[in-house]
Short mmCIF file of C-alpha atoms in Angstrom, two decimals:
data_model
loop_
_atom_site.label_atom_id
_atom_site.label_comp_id
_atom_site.label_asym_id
_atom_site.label_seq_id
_atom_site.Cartn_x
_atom_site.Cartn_y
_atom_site.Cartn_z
CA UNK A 272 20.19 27.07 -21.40
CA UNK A 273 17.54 24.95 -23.02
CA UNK A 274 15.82 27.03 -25.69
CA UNK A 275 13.69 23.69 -26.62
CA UNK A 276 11.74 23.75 -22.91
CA UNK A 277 9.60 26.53 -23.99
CA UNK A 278 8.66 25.40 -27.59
CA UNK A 279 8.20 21.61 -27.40
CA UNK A 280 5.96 18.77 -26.03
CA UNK A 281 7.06 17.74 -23.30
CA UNK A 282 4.61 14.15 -22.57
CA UNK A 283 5.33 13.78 -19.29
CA UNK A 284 4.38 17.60 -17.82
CA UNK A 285 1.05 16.68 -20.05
CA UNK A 286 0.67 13.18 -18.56
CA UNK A 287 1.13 14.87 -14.84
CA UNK A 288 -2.00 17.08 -15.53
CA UNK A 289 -3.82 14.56 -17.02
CA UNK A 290 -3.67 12.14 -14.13
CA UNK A 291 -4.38 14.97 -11.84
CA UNK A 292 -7.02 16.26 -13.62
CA UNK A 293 -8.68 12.72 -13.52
CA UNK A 294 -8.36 11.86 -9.97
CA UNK A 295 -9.94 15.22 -9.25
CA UNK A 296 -12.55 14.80 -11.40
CA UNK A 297 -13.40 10.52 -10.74
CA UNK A 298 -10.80 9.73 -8.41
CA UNK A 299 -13.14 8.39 -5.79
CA UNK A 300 -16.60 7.86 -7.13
CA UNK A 301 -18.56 5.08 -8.54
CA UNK A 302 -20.11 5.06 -12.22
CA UNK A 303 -23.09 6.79 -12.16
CA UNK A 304 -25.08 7.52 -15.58
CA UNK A 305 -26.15 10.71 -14.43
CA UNK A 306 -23.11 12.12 -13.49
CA UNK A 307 -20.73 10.72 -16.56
CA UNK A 308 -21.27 14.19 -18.56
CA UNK A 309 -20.43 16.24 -15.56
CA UNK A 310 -16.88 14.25 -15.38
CA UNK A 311 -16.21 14.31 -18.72
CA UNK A 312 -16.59 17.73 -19.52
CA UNK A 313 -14.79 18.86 -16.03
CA UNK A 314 -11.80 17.14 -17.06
CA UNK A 315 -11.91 17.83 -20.63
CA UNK A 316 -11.55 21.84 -18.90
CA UNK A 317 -9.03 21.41 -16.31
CA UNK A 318 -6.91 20.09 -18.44
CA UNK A 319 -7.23 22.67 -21.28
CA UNK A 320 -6.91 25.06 -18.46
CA UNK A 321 -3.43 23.91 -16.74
CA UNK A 322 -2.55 23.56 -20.68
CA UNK A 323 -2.95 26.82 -21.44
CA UNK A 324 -1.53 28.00 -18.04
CA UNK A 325 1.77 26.59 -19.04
CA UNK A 326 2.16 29.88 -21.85
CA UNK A 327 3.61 27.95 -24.38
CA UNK A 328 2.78 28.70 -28.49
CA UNK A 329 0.14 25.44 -29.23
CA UNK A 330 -2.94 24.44 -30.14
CA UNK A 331 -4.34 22.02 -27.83
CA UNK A 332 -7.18 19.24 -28.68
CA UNK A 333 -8.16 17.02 -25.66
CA UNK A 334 -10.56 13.93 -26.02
CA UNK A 335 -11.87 11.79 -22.77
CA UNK A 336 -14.13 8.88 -22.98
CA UNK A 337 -15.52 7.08 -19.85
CA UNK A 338 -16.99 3.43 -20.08
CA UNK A 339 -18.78 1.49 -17.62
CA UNK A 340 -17.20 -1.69 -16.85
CA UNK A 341 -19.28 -4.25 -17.93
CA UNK A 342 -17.45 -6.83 -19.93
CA UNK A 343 -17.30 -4.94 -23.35
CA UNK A 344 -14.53 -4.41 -25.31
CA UNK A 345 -12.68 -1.07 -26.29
CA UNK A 346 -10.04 -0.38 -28.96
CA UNK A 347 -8.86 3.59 -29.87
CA UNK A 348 -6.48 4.38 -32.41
CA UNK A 349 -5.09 7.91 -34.07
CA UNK A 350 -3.21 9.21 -36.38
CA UNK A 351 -1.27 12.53 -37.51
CA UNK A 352 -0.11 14.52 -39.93
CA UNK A 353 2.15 17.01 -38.49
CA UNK A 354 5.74 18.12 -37.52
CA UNK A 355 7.28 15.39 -35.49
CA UNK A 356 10.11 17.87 -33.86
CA UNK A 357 7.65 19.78 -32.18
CA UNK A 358 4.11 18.20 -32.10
CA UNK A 359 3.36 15.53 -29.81
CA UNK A 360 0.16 13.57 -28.28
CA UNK A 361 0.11 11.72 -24.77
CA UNK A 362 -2.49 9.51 -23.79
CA UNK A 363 -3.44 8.10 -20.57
CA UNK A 364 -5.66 4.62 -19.46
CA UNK A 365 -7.08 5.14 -15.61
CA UNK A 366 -9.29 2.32 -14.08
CA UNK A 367 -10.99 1.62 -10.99
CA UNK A 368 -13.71 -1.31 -10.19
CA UNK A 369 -16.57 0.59 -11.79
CA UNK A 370 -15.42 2.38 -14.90
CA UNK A 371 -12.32 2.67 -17.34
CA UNK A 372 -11.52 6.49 -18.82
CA UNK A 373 -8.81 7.02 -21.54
CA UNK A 374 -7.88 10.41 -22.17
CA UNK A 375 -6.09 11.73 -25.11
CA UNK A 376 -3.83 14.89 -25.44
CA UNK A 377 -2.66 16.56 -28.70
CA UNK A 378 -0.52 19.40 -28.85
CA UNK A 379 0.02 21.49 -32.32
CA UNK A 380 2.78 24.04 -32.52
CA UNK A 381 1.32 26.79 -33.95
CA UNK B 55 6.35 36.40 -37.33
CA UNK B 56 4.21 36.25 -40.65
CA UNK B 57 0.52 35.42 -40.08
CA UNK B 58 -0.86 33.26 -42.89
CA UNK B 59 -4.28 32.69 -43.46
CA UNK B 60 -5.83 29.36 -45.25
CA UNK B 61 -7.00 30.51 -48.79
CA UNK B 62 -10.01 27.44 -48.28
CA UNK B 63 -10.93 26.71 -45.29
CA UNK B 64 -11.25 22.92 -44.25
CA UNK B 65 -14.79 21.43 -45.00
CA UNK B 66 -16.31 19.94 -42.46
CA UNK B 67 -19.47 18.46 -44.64
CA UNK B 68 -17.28 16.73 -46.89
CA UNK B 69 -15.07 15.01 -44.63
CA UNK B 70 -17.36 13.32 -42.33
CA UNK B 71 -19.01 12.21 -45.56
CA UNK B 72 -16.24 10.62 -46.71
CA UNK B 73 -15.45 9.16 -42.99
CA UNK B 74 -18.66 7.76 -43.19
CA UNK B 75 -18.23 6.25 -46.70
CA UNK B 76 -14.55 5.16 -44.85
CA UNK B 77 -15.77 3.67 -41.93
CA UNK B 78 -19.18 2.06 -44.10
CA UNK B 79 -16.38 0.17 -46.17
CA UNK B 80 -14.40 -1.09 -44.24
CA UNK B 81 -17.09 -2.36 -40.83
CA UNK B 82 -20.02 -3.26 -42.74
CA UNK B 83 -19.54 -6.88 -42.38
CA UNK B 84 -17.04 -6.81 -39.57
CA UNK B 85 -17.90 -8.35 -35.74
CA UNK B 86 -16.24 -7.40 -32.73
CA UNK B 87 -13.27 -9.33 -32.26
CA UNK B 88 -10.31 -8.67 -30.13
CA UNK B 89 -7.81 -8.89 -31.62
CA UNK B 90 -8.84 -7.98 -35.06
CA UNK B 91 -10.11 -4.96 -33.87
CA UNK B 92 -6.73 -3.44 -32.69
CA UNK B 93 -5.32 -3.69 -36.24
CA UNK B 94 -8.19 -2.53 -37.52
CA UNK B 95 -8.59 0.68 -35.63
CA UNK B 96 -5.24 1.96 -36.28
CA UNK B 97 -5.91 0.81 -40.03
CA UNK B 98 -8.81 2.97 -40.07
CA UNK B 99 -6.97 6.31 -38.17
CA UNK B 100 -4.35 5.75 -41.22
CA UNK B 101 -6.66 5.56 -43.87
CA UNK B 102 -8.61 8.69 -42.56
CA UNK B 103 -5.54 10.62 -42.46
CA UNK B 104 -4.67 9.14 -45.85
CA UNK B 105 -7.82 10.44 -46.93
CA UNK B 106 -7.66 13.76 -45.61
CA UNK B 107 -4.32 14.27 -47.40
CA UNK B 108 -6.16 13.87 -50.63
CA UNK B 109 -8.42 16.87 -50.27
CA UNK B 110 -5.41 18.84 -50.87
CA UNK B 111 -5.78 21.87 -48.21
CA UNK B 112 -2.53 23.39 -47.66
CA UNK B 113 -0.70 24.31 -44.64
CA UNK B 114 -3.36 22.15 -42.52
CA UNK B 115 -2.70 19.67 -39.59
CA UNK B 116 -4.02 16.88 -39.33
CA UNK B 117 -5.51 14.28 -36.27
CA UNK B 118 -7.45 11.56 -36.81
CA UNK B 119 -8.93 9.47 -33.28
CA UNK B 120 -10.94 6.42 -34.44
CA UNK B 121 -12.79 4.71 -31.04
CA UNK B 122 -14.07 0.82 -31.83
CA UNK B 123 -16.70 -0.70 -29.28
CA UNK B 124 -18.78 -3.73 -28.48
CA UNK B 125 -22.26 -3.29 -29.27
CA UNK B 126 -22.81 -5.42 -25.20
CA UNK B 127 -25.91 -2.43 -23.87
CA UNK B 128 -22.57 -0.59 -22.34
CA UNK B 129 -22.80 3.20 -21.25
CA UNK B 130 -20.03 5.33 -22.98
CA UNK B 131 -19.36 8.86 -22.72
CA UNK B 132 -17.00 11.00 -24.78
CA UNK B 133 -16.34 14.13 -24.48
CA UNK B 134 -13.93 16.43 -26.42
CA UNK B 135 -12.57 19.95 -26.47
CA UNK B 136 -9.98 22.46 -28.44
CA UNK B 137 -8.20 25.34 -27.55
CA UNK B 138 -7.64 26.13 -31.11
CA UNK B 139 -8.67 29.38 -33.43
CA UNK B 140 -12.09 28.86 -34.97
CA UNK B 141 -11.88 31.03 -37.85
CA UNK B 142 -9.55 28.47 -39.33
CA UNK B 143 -9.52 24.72 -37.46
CA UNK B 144 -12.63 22.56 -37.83
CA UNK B 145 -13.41 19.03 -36.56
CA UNK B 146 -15.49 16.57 -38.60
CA UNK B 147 -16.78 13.42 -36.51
CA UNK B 148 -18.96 10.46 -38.03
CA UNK B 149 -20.71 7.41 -35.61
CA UNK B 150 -20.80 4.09 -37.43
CA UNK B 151 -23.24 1.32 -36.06
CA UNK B 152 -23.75 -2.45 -36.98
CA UNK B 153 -25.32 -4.48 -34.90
CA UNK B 154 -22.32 -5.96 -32.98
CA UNK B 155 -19.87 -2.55 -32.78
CA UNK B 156 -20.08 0.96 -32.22
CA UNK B 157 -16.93 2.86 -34.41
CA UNK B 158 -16.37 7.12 -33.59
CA UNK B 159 -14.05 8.57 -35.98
CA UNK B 160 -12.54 11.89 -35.25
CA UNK B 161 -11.03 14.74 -37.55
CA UNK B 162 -9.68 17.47 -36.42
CA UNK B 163 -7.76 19.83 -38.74
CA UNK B 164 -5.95 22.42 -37.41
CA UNK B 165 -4.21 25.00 -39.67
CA UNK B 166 -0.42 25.72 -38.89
CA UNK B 167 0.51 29.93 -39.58
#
């Protein structure tokens, strides 16, 4: 019996969603300028949605940024103040020959 | 389970004024450089959190997400959402320009019960 399944952050469930949230969303397109808002915000929400779907007692915060490829550079950083034993963040880099999108996850027991 | 509830709520107005007055101090004479820049953003999301410590709220998570880019006529989009309770959690987010980088610095504050 593992009491800890229901109360904890478990990264890889989170990464799973993300990734499938993001191939949804971008899997197959091309960068286009006048779509980028569209994508961000649709998989900003289906991944708060599965998130909240999985019932468990956290506060969610999800952050996506999409860049065009064109040669420029890109660092992103955080930081936390929380309870390590039960608060955790996953993030995950996707790429294909148009555009990069890094997508961050933090979960807050509440 | 006892419900608390924050006896001051987190500011947002002062803490993207001092993530400005952060980010102003510390990129003002700064390029975009590789390598530099990877040290520097996570010096940054430490200092912010650092920072946010200091305004003494109590019972208050923090997360700080600090972005760095080349000023090189990119497009970037970010986008960014919270299942959270709003009567309590607040998010405080500053954009720093100079004429070679673009920095984003996040807070989000989140209070724990």
């Amino acid at each position: 019996m593992d009491d800890t399944h229901d109360t904890s952050f478990i990264v890889d469930e989170v990464s799973n969603i993300t990734k499938e949230a993001i191939e949804a969303t971008i899997g197959s397109q091309s960068y286009q300028q006048a779509k980028i808002n569209t994508w961000t915000s649709n998989i900003v929400e289906a991944i708060l949605n599965s998130l909240t779907k999985l019932n468990k007692p956290f506060k969610y915060i999800v952050s996506c940024v999409i860049m065009q490829k064109n040669g420029a550079g890109l660092h992103t950083a955080s930081s936390c103040f929380w309870d390590n034993t039960t608060d955790g963040s996953c993030t995950v880099r996707w790429e294909n020959k148009t555009m990069y999108a890094i997508v961050s996850v933090f979960g807050l027991s509440i | 389970m006892s419900v608390t509830s924050p006896r001051t709520i987190f500011n947002s107005q002062d803490m993207k004024r001092r993530l400005h007055e952060i980010l102003h101090e510390n990129l003002h004479d700064k390029q975009y450089d590789s390598n530099q820049c990877s040290s520097l953003s996570k010096d940054l999301a430490n200092r912010i959190k650092d920072a946010l410590k200091t305004f003494g709220y109590e019972r208050y998570k923090f997360v700080v997400q600090v972005l760095i880019c080349q000023e090189y006529n990119e497009n970037i989009q970010m986008n960014c959402r919270a299942y959270w309770d709003s009567e309590t959690d607040r998010l405080a987010q500053t954009i720093y320009m100079n004429q070679f980088l673009i920095c984003i610095a996040t807070a989000f504050a989140v209070y724990y019960y």
